[in-house]
Amino acid sequence: MALISPLRFITLMFLFFIVISTTLIHAESPQIFFDWTVSYAHRAPLGIEKQVIVINDQFPGPLLNATTNNIVHVNIHNNLTEPFLMTWNGVQLRRNSWQDGVQGTNCPILPGQNWTYIFQVKDQIGSFFYFPSLHLHKAAGGYGAIRVNNRAVIPLPFHVPHQDLDILIGDWYNTDHRMLRASLDVGNGLSMPDGILINGLGPNQANFEFQPGATYRLRISNVGLKTSLNFRIQDHLMRLVETEGSYTTQEDYDSLDIHVGQSYSVLVTAKNQTNGTSYHMIASSRFTEPQLLGLGIIRYPGSVGDPLGPISPGPTPYDYIYSMEQANSIRMNLSVSAARPNPQGTFHYGNINITGTLVLKNDAMFDGHKLRNTVNGISFVYPDTPLKLADYYRLSDAFESDIMSHTPHDTIFPVLGTSIVDAIDRDFVHVVFQNPLKDIQTWHLDGHSFFVVGMEFGTWNESRMAIYNLDDAISRSTVQVYPFAWTAILVTLDNQGIWNLRSQNAENWYLGQELYIRVKSVGHDDPSTHISKRHELPIPENVLKCGKVIS
């Protein structure tokens, strides 16, 4: 029998070790792959044809279905005539803002090109969605649902439902997104939407099959541009169980206000006896005149025709008090586990010392005759080079950090600028959103979730901290701020990178209501030097370059 040489033996053992190690890694963190072609198609959800952005010829786009700790690969082919980026609303992208898909972190995918996003859904569960982040593309579609399922070792805090259903609701304009963008560019705001879609379909076009007695989990997201919506199902109660990655106390609601960018999971138990009846699913506009309706149909076996009787009424259209009271009723379930085995209530956020406070006031300004939106007197403008790339390559002339005051000053004349707030990794920050305007605001923070500890009408001051919920506040990534009111959050900035804090109102975001938070560890001022993967993942090998780093 031939003997294996020592060198060959070492080589074989090394290869064996690599194979075993890779297998173990993938066993712990399975990899899932998606290949998406983004293109135009013509659709007429409200009866008027327009150019819509589809993914693999689907509108809405395909479901991104993952499980906690999966490593996700999404290869996007841009068949549009404009540059394109996709962002992952609510997915935290731990240590990896390189994959955030917004203009401050990524160069766009050019027409005719492709790029692969690679990220891990680390330590997350819940209901989210993706959408295009450039050029008001969201007004043309391009969005879809994201599910992050529990690992098998962590049981759901409710009986496994008969089926999960993704429900994407949102306002819709029949006008082409380029014309909407041009209107904003010359200083005009967006008009009233033309209607409300449910899963990309107009009134009574979205159909859902219920089996008698079965329980369904509806994962509902408001993917629209600017309109808060009230969601309800005719003659059915909804049990709220989850919002944006946090399990809630399980309370029954006959309707839910879902603001732009927010996601909820509810359980709906089908009726045992229907006698061939079908029922309306309703998404009605809030705080608008006139009220808009999106209608779907729940069908049972044997049901024929459209639902009978009047459409179930929702809350009074401008009842902000009702809406705020409902928001304050949503609490975290402290006794159940989510992505990790330990209960959600083991993180006692109310006992952590606050390291800094940001009071952010949204407002408006005029740049010449053009309307712009501001945060603390600054309307955000982008430099030629994405902030993340400029920071990595140490381009000192690309932007200047901390130009924005951490509290609003009404005596400061509003200006255009690039607002970046610096923070140290694991800072525990108190943020107050102050809304002095008559329109509801919705704010979103990429890369993190935060505790919504308080909201009231009026102007915030430090005395209001006495009413904060420091026990079981819901943790989420998108929060509303009512007109002439404030909302306060507490957030651990424990995700190193550069992260977008923005208005979820697409009009306000496009016109400058945003900023970025740069989170770094001590000693990591130069990101191009060696930084442990434990703190932040390295620049991707396939990184797209543009602006001043193109060479």
Coordinates of C-alpha atoms in Angstrom, one line a residue:
M1 CA 0.0 0.0 0.0
A2 CA 1.4 3.4 -1.0
L3 CA 2.2 5.8 1.8
I4 CA 0.9 9.4 1.8
S5 CA 3.8 11.9 1.9
P6 CA 3.8 14.2 4.9
L7 CA 3.3 17.3 2.7
R8 CA 0.3 15.7 1.0
F9 CA -1.1 14.5 4.3
I10 CA -0.9 18.1 5.8
T11 CA -2.5 19.5 2.6
L12 CA -5.4 17.0 2.8
M13 CA -5.9 17.6 6.5
F14 CA -5.9 21.4 5.8
L15 CA -8.6 21.0 3.1
F16 CA -10.6 18.7 5.4
F17 CA -10.5 21.3 8.1
I18 CA -11.7 24.0 5.7
V19 CA -14.5 21.8 4.4
I20 CA -15.6 20.9 8.0
S21 CA -15.3 24.5 9.2
T22 CA -17.3 25.9 6.2
T23 CA -20.0 23.2 6.8
L24 CA -20.2 24.1 10.4
I25 CA -20.4 27.8 9.6
H26 CA -23.1 27.3 7.0
A27 CA -25.0 24.9 9.3
E28 CA -25.2 27.8 11.8
S29 CA -25.8 30.5 9.3
P30 CA -27.4 29.1 6.1
Q31 CA -27.0 31.2 3.0
I32 CA -30.0 32.0 0.7
F33 CA -29.8 33.4 -2.8
F34 CA -32.1 35.7 -4.8
D35 CA -31.6 36.9 -8.4
W36 CA -33.8 39.9 -9.2
T37 CA -34.2 41.7 -12.5
V38 CA -35.5 45.3 -12.0
S39 CA -37.3 46.6 -15.0
Y40 CA -40.3 48.6 -16.3
A41 CA -43.7 47.3 -17.1
H42 CA -47.1 48.9 -17.7
R43 CA -49.8 48.4 -15.1
A44 CA -53.1 50.1 -14.4
P45 CA -54.1 49.3 -10.8
L46 CA -56.5 52.2 -10.6
G47 CA -57.6 52.0 -14.2
I48 CA -55.0 54.4 -15.6
E49 CA -51.9 52.8 -17.2
K50 CA -48.5 53.9 -16.0
Q51 CA -45.0 52.7 -16.1
V52 CA -44.3 50.6 -13.0
I53 CA -41.1 49.2 -11.6
V54 CA -41.4 45.4 -11.4
I55 CA -39.0 42.8 -10.0
N56 CA -38.8 39.5 -12.0
D57 CA -42.0 40.9 -13.7
Q58 CA -43.8 41.0 -10.4
F59 CA -45.5 44.0 -8.7
P60 CA -45.1 44.0 -5.8
G61 CA -41.8 42.2 -5.9
P62 CA -40.9 38.7 -4.7
L63 CA -41.1 37.8 -1.1
L64 CA -37.7 37.8 0.6
N65 CA -38.2 35.0 3.1
A66 CA -35.4 34.4 5.6
T67 CA -34.8 33.0 9.0
T68 CA -32.8 34.5 11.9
N69 CA -29.1 34.6 11.1
N70 CA -29.4 33.6 7.5
I71 CA -26.9 35.2 5.2
V72 CA -28.8 36.8 2.3
H73 CA -27.5 37.3 -1.2
V74 CA -29.6 39.5 -3.5
N75 CA -28.2 39.9 -7.0
I76 CA -30.0 42.9 -8.6
H77 CA -29.9 43.5 -12.4
N78 CA -30.8 47.1 -13.2
N79 CA -32.8 47.1 -16.5
L80 CA -34.1 50.6 -15.8
T81 CA -32.9 53.7 -17.6
E82 CA -31.8 55.3 -14.3
P83 CA -29.4 54.4 -11.6
F84 CA -31.0 52.2 -8.9
L85 CA -30.6 51.3 -5.2
M86 CA -32.6 49.0 -2.9
T87 CA -32.9 49.5 0.8
W88 CA -34.1 47.0 3.4
N89 CA -36.5 48.8 5.7
G90 CA -36.1 47.6 9.3
V91 CA -33.4 45.0 8.6
Q92 CA -30.5 46.0 10.9
L93 CA -27.6 44.8 8.7
R94 CA -25.4 44.2 11.8
R95 CA -21.9 45.8 11.4
N96 CA -22.6 46.2 7.7
S97 CA -23.8 49.6 6.6
W98 CA -22.1 48.9 3.3
Q99 CA -25.3 47.1 2.3
D100 CA -27.8 49.7 3.4
G101 CA -28.7 50.7 -0.1
V102 CA -29.2 54.4 0.4
Q103 CA -27.4 57.3 -1.3
G104 CA -25.2 58.1 1.7
T105 CA -23.7 54.6 1.9
N106 CA -23.8 53.1 -1.7
C107 CA -23.0 54.1 -5.2
P108 CA -25.9 53.3 -7.4
I109 CA -26.3 50.3 -9.7
L110 CA -26.0 51.9 -13.2
P111 CA -28.4 51.0 -16.0
G112 CA -27.5 47.7 -17.6
Q113 CA -25.3 46.7 -14.6
N114 CA -25.8 44.3 -11.6
W115 CA -24.7 44.2 -8.1
T116 CA -25.1 41.7 -5.2
Y117 CA -26.1 42.8 -1.8
I118 CA -24.8 40.4 0.9
F119 CA -26.0 40.8 4.5
Q120 CA -26.9 38.7 7.5
V121 CA -30.3 39.0 9.3
K122 CA -28.4 38.7 12.5
D123 CA -30.4 38.3 15.8
Q124 CA -33.7 39.5 14.2
I125 CA -37.2 38.2 13.6
G126 CA -40.2 40.0 12.2
S127 CA -42.0 41.7 9.4
F128 CA -40.3 44.3 7.2
F129 CA -40.2 45.3 3.5
Y130 CA -37.7 46.5 0.9
F131 CA -38.1 49.4 -1.5
P132 CA -36.0 51.5 -4.0
S133 CA -34.4 54.5 -2.4
L134 CA -33.4 56.8 -5.3
H135 CA -35.2 59.2 -7.7
L136 CA -38.6 58.7 -6.1
H137 CA -38.7 55.3 -7.7
K138 CA -40.9 54.1 -4.8
A139 CA -43.7 56.1 -6.5
A140 CA -43.5 53.5 -9.4
G141 CA -43.3 50.4 -7.2
G142 CA -40.3 48.2 -6.8
Y143 CA -41.2 47.2 -3.3
G144 CA -41.8 43.9 -1.7
A145 CA -42.3 42.0 1.7
I146 CA -39.5 40.7 4.0
R147 CA -40.2 38.0 6.5
V148 CA -37.5 37.0 9.1
N149 CA -38.8 33.8 10.7
N150 CA -37.9 32.4 14.1
R151 CA -35.3 29.7 14.3
A152 CA -36.8 26.3 15.2
V153 CA -35.2 26.3 18.6
I154 CA -37.2 29.4 19.6
P155 CA -41.0 28.8 19.6
L156 CA -43.4 31.4 18.5
P157 CA -45.3 33.1 21.3
F158 CA -48.6 32.0 19.7
H159 CA -49.8 28.8 18.0
V160 CA -48.4 28.3 14.5
P161 CA -50.8 29.9 12.1
H162 CA -52.4 28.1 9.3
Q163 CA -50.7 30.5 6.8
D164 CA -48.7 33.8 6.7
L165 CA -50.1 36.4 4.4
D166 CA -48.1 39.5 3.3
I167 CA -50.3 42.6 3.0
L168 CA -48.6 45.6 1.4
I169 CA -50.8 48.7 1.6
G170 CA -50.0 52.2 0.3
D171 CA -51.1 55.3 -1.4
W172 CA -50.7 55.5 -5.2
Y173 CA -50.3 58.2 -7.9
N174 CA -51.4 57.6 -11.5
T175 CA -48.8 60.2 -12.4
D176 CA -45.4 58.9 -13.6
H177 CA -42.7 59.1 -10.9
R178 CA -40.5 61.3 -13.2
M179 CA -43.3 63.9 -13.3
L180 CA -43.8 63.7 -9.6
R181 CA -40.0 64.2 -9.1
A182 CA -40.0 67.2 -11.5
S183 CA -42.8 68.8 -9.6
L184 CA -40.8 68.5 -6.4
D185 CA -37.7 69.8 -8.2
V186 CA -39.4 73.1 -9.1
G187 CA -40.7 73.7 -5.6
N188 CA -44.2 72.1 -5.7
G189 CA -45.4 69.6 -3.2
L190 CA -47.2 66.3 -4.0
S191 CA -50.9 66.6 -4.4
M192 CA -53.5 64.2 -3.0
P193 CA -52.8 60.5 -4.0
D194 CA -55.2 59.0 -6.5
G195 CA -56.0 56.0 -4.4
I196 CA -54.9 53.2 -2.1
L197 CA -53.5 49.8 -3.3
I198 CA -53.5 46.5 -1.5
N199 CA -50.7 44.2 -2.8
G200 CA -50.4 46.4 -5.9
L201 CA -54.1 46.1 -6.8
G202 CA -57.0 48.5 -7.0
P203 CA -60.4 48.2 -5.3
N204 CA -61.8 44.6 -4.8
Q205 CA -58.9 43.1 -6.9
A206 CA -56.8 41.6 -4.1
N207 CA -58.4 38.3 -2.9
F208 CA -57.5 36.2 0.1
E209 CA -58.9 32.7 0.7
F210 CA -59.8 31.9 4.4
Q211 CA -60.6 28.4 5.6
P212 CA -63.3 28.2 8.3
G213 CA -61.8 28.2 11.8
A214 CA -58.2 28.7 10.7
T215 CA -55.9 31.4 12.1
Y216 CA -53.9 33.5 9.7
R217 CA -50.9 35.7 10.4
L218 CA -51.2 38.9 8.4
R219 CA -47.9 40.8 8.0
I220 CA -49.0 44.3 7.0
S221 CA -46.7 47.1 5.9
N222 CA -47.5 50.6 4.8
V223 CA -45.3 50.9 1.7
G224 CA -46.8 54.2 0.4
L225 CA -45.3 57.6 -0.1
K226 CA -47.0 59.9 2.4
T227 CA -50.4 58.7 3.7
S228 CA -51.1 57.1 7.1
L229 CA -53.6 54.3 6.7
N230 CA -56.2 52.6 8.9
F231 CA -56.3 48.8 8.4
R232 CA -59.3 46.6 9.3
I233 CA -61.3 43.6 8.2
Q234 CA -65.1 43.6 8.1
D235 CA -66.5 41.8 11.1
H236 CA -63.2 40.3 12.1
L237 CA -60.9 41.2 15.1
M238 CA -57.2 41.4 14.8
R239 CA -54.8 40.3 17.5
L240 CA -51.6 42.3 17.4
V241 CA -48.5 40.1 18.0
E242 CA -45.5 41.8 16.5
T243 CA -44.2 45.0 15.1
E244 CA -40.9 45.5 13.2
G245 CA -39.1 42.7 15.0
S246 CA -40.6 42.9 18.5
Y247 CA -43.3 40.7 19.9
T248 CA -46.1 42.8 21.5
T249 CA -48.5 42.1 24.3
Q250 CA -51.4 40.4 22.6
E251 CA -54.3 42.8 22.4
D252 CA -57.3 42.7 20.1
Y253 CA -58.1 45.6 17.8
D254 CA -60.9 46.2 15.3
S255 CA -58.6 48.5 13.4
L256 CA -55.0 49.6 13.4
D257 CA -53.4 52.9 12.3
I258 CA -50.3 52.0 10.2
H259 CA -48.1 55.0 9.3
V260 CA -45.8 55.3 6.3
G261 CA -42.9 52.8 6.7
Q262 CA -44.4 50.8 9.6
S263 CA -45.0 47.1 9.7
Y264 CA -47.3 45.0 12.0
S265 CA -48.2 41.3 12.4
V266 CA -51.7 40.4 13.4
L267 CA -53.5 37.1 13.9
V268 CA -57.0 36.8 12.4
T269 CA -59.1 33.8 13.1
A270 CA -61.5 32.9 10.4
K271 CA -65.2 32.4 11.1
N272 CA -66.6 28.9 11.5
Q273 CA -69.8 29.6 9.6
T274 CA -70.1 32.1 6.8
N275 CA -73.0 30.9 4.7
G276 CA -71.2 31.9 1.5
T277 CA -70.4 35.4 2.7
S278 CA -67.3 37.3 1.8
Y279 CA -65.8 40.2 3.7
H280 CA -64.0 43.4 2.9
M281 CA -60.3 44.1 3.8
I282 CA -60.0 47.8 4.2
A283 CA -57.1 50.3 4.1
S284 CA -58.5 53.8 4.4
S285 CA -56.5 57.1 4.5
R286 CA -56.1 58.9 7.7
F287 CA -55.9 62.7 8.2
T288 CA -57.0 63.4 4.6
E289 CA -59.9 65.1 2.9
P290 CA -61.5 63.3 1.1
Q291 CA -60.9 59.9 2.6
L292 CA -59.4 57.3 0.2
L293 CA -60.3 53.6 0.3
G294 CA -58.3 50.5 -0.6
L295 CA -60.4 47.4 -0.7
G296 CA -59.6 43.7 -0.8
I297 CA -61.8 40.7 -0.3
I298 CA -61.7 37.8 2.2
R299 CA -63.3 34.8 0.5
Y300 CA -64.5 31.7 2.3
P301 CA -65.4 28.4 0.6
G302 CA -68.6 28.8 -1.4
S303 CA -68.6 32.6 -1.2
V304 CA -69.5 34.3 -4.5
G305 CA -69.7 37.9 -5.4
D306 CA -68.5 41.0 -3.5
P307 CA -69.1 41.5 0.2
L308 CA -72.6 42.6 1.3
G309 CA -73.5 45.5 3.4
P310 CA -71.8 48.8 4.1
I311 CA -68.0 49.1 4.4
S312 CA -67.0 49.0 8.0
P313 CA -66.3 52.5 9.2
G314 CA -62.9 53.4 10.7
P315 CA -61.9 56.1 13.1
T316 CA -63.0 59.7 12.5
P317 CA -60.5 60.9 9.8
Y318 CA -58.8 63.6 11.8
D319 CA -59.0 62.0 15.3
Y320 CA -55.4 62.4 16.3
I321 CA -56.1 61.7 19.9
Y322 CA -57.6 58.2 19.1
S323 CA -54.5 57.4 17.0
M324 CA -52.1 58.5 19.7
E325 CA -53.9 56.6 22.4
Q326 CA -53.8 53.5 20.2
A327 CA -50.0 54.0 19.6
N328 CA -49.4 54.3 23.4
S329 CA -51.4 51.1 24.0
I330 CA -48.9 49.0 22.0
R331 CA -46.4 47.5 24.5
M332 CA -43.6 45.0 24.4
N333 CA -44.2 41.4 25.6
L334 CA -41.5 41.1 28.2
S335 CA -41.8 37.4 28.9
V336 CA -41.3 35.9 25.5
S337 CA -38.3 35.3 23.4
A338 CA -37.7 36.7 19.9
A339 CA -34.4 36.1 18.0
R340 CA -32.5 35.0 21.1
P341 CA -33.6 32.5 23.8
N342 CA -33.6 35.1 26.5
P343 CA -36.9 37.0 27.0
Q344 CA -37.3 40.4 25.5
G345 CA -37.7 41.9 29.0
T346 CA -34.1 41.0 30.1
F347 CA -32.8 44.2 28.5
H348 CA -33.6 46.8 31.1
Y349 CA -33.3 49.9 29.0
G350 CA -34.8 52.1 31.7
N351 CA -31.8 51.5 33.9
I352 CA -29.2 52.7 31.4
N353 CA -27.5 56.1 31.7
I354 CA -28.2 58.4 28.8
T355 CA -25.0 59.5 27.1
G356 CA -26.5 62.2 24.9
T357 CA -29.7 63.9 23.8
L358 CA -30.8 65.0 20.3
V359 CA -33.8 67.2 19.9
L360 CA -34.7 67.1 16.2
K361 CA -37.2 69.6 14.9
N362 CA -38.6 69.1 11.4
D363 CA -39.6 72.3 9.4
A364 CA -39.6 73.8 6.0
M365 CA -37.7 76.5 4.1
F366 CA -37.5 78.1 0.7
D367 CA -34.3 77.9 -1.4
G368 CA -35.2 80.7 -3.7
H369 CA -38.7 79.8 -4.7
K370 CA -38.2 76.1 -4.1
L371 CA -39.7 74.3 -1.1
R372 CA -37.2 72.3 1.0
N373 CA -37.6 70.4 4.3
T374 CA -35.2 70.8 7.2
V375 CA -34.0 69.2 10.4
N376 CA -32.8 71.7 13.0
G377 CA -32.5 74.3 10.3
I378 CA -30.5 72.2 7.8
S379 CA -31.9 70.8 4.5
F380 CA -29.8 67.8 3.6
V381 CA -27.9 67.7 0.3
Y382 CA -25.6 64.9 -0.9
P383 CA -22.0 65.3 -1.9
D384 CA -20.8 63.6 -5.1
T385 CA -19.3 60.7 -3.1
P386 CA -21.4 58.6 -0.7
L387 CA -20.6 59.4 2.9
K388 CA -19.5 55.8 3.7
L389 CA -17.0 55.7 0.9
A390 CA -15.7 59.2 1.6
D391 CA -15.3 58.3 5.3
Y392 CA -13.4 55.1 4.4
Y393 CA -11.1 56.8 2.0
R394 CA -10.6 59.8 4.3
L395 CA -11.7 62.4 1.9
S396 CA -11.6 65.4 4.2
D397 CA -13.2 67.7 1.8
A398 CA -16.3 65.5 1.1
F399 CA -18.2 66.5 4.2
E400 CA -17.9 68.1 7.6
S401 CA -19.4 66.3 10.6
D402 CA -21.5 67.8 13.4
I403 CA -22.5 71.0 11.5
M404 CA -26.0 70.5 12.8
S405 CA -27.0 71.7 16.3
H406 CA -28.2 68.9 18.6
T407 CA -31.1 71.1 19.6
P408 CA -33.2 73.4 17.4
H409 CA -32.6 77.2 17.4
D410 CA -35.3 79.3 15.8
T411 CA -32.9 82.2 15.4
I412 CA -30.7 80.3 13.0
F413 CA -31.5 81.0 9.3
P414 CA -32.1 77.6 7.5
V415 CA -29.5 76.5 5.1
L416 CA -28.5 73.6 2.8
G417 CA -25.9 71.2 4.3
T418 CA -24.8 67.6 4.9
S419 CA -25.8 66.8 8.5
I420 CA -23.8 64.0 10.2
V421 CA -23.9 63.3 13.9
D422 CA -20.9 61.5 15.4
A423 CA -21.5 58.9 18.1
I424 CA -19.3 56.3 20.0
D425 CA -20.2 52.7 19.6
R426 CA -22.7 51.7 22.4
D427 CA -23.7 55.3 23.2
F428 CA -27.2 55.2 24.7
V429 CA -28.9 58.2 23.1
H430 CA -32.2 60.0 23.8
V431 CA -33.8 61.5 20.7
V432 CA -36.8 63.7 20.7
F433 CA -38.7 64.4 17.4
Q434 CA -40.5 67.7 17.6
N435 CA -43.1 68.4 14.9
P436 CA -44.3 72.0 14.7
L437 CA -46.3 71.5 11.5
K438 CA -49.9 70.5 10.8
D439 CA -49.0 67.3 9.0
I440 CA -48.1 64.0 10.6
Q441 CA -44.4 63.0 10.4
T442 CA -42.9 59.5 10.3
W443 CA -39.2 58.9 11.1
H444 CA -37.0 55.8 10.5
L445 CA -33.5 54.9 11.7
D446 CA -31.5 52.4 9.6
G447 CA -29.4 49.8 11.4
H448 CA -31.1 49.9 14.7
S449 CA -34.4 49.6 16.6
F450 CA -35.3 52.0 19.4
F451 CA -37.7 52.2 22.4
V452 CA -40.6 54.5 21.9
V453 CA -40.8 55.9 25.4
G454 CA -43.2 58.9 25.1
M455 CA -45.4 60.9 22.8
E456 CA -47.6 63.9 23.6
F457 CA -49.1 67.0 22.0
G458 CA -47.3 70.2 22.6
T459 CA -43.7 71.2 22.9
W460 CA -41.2 68.9 24.6
N461 CA -39.2 69.9 27.6
E462 CA -37.1 68.0 30.1
S463 CA -40.0 67.8 32.6
R464 CA -41.8 65.4 30.2
M465 CA -39.2 62.7 30.8
A466 CA -41.1 62.0 34.0
I467 CA -43.9 60.4 32.0
Y468 CA -41.6 58.2 29.9
N469 CA -42.4 54.4 29.8
L470 CA -39.2 52.9 31.1
D471 CA -40.5 49.4 31.5
D472 CA -42.3 47.9 28.4
A473 CA -42.1 50.4 25.6
I474 CA -42.3 48.9 22.2
S475 CA -39.0 48.5 20.2
R476 CA -39.2 49.3 16.5
S477 CA -37.4 51.3 13.7
T478 CA -40.2 53.6 12.4
V479 CA -42.2 56.0 14.6
Q480 CA -44.9 58.6 14.0
V481 CA -44.9 62.2 15.3
Y482 CA -48.3 63.8 15.4
P483 CA -49.0 67.4 14.3
F484 CA -47.9 70.0 16.9
A485 CA -46.6 67.1 19.0
W486 CA -43.4 65.3 20.0
T487 CA -42.2 61.7 20.2
A488 CA -39.2 60.5 22.3
I489 CA -37.1 57.4 21.8
L490 CA -34.1 55.7 23.5
V491 CA -31.6 53.9 21.3
T492 CA -28.4 52.0 21.8
L493 CA -26.1 52.9 19.0
D494 CA -24.4 49.5 19.0
N495 CA -24.1 49.0 15.2
Q496 CA -20.9 50.5 13.9
G497 CA -21.2 52.2 10.5
I498 CA -22.9 55.2 8.9
W499 CA -26.7 55.1 9.2
N500 CA -29.6 57.1 7.7
L501 CA -32.1 58.8 10.0
R502 CA -34.9 60.0 7.7
S503 CA -38.4 61.1 7.1
Q504 CA -40.4 58.1 5.8
N505 CA -42.6 60.6 4.0
A506 CA -41.0 60.3 0.5
E507 CA -41.7 63.9 -0.4
N508 CA -40.0 65.2 2.8
W509 CA -37.1 62.8 2.4
Y510 CA -36.6 63.8 -1.2
L511 CA -36.6 67.5 -0.1
G512 CA -33.9 67.1 2.6
Q513 CA -35.5 65.9 5.8
E514 CA -32.8 63.5 6.8
L515 CA -29.4 63.2 8.4
Y516 CA -26.8 60.5 9.1
I517 CA -25.4 59.1 12.3
R518 CA -21.8 57.9 12.2
V519 CA -21.1 55.2 14.8
K520 CA -17.5 54.4 15.6
S521 CA -15.5 52.7 18.3
V522 CA -12.8 54.5 20.1
G523 CA -9.6 54.3 18.1
H524 CA -11.4 53.6 14.8
D525 CA -11.1 57.1 13.4
D526 CA -9.4 55.8 10.3
P527 CA -11.7 53.1 8.9
S528 CA -9.2 52.1 6.2
T529 CA -6.9 50.6 8.9
H530 CA -7.5 47.2 10.3
I531 CA -10.8 47.0 12.2
S532 CA -11.9 43.7 13.7
K533 CA -14.9 42.1 12.0
R534 CA -16.3 42.0 15.5
H535 CA -16.8 45.7 15.2
E536 CA -17.5 46.2 11.5
L537 CA -17.3 44.2 8.4
P538 CA -14.7 45.2 5.8
I539 CA -15.4 47.1 2.6
P540 CA -17.0 44.6 0.2
E541 CA -14.8 43.2 -2.6
N542 CA -17.5 44.1 -5.1
V543 CA -18.0 47.6 -3.8
L544 CA -19.2 50.1 -6.4
K545 CA -17.2 53.3 -6.7
C546 CA -18.3 56.7 -7.8
G547 CA -17.6 60.4 -7.2
K548 CA -14.1 61.2 -5.9
V549 CA -13.1 57.6 -5.3
I550 CA -13.9 56.3 -8.8
S551 CA -10.1 56.1 -9.6

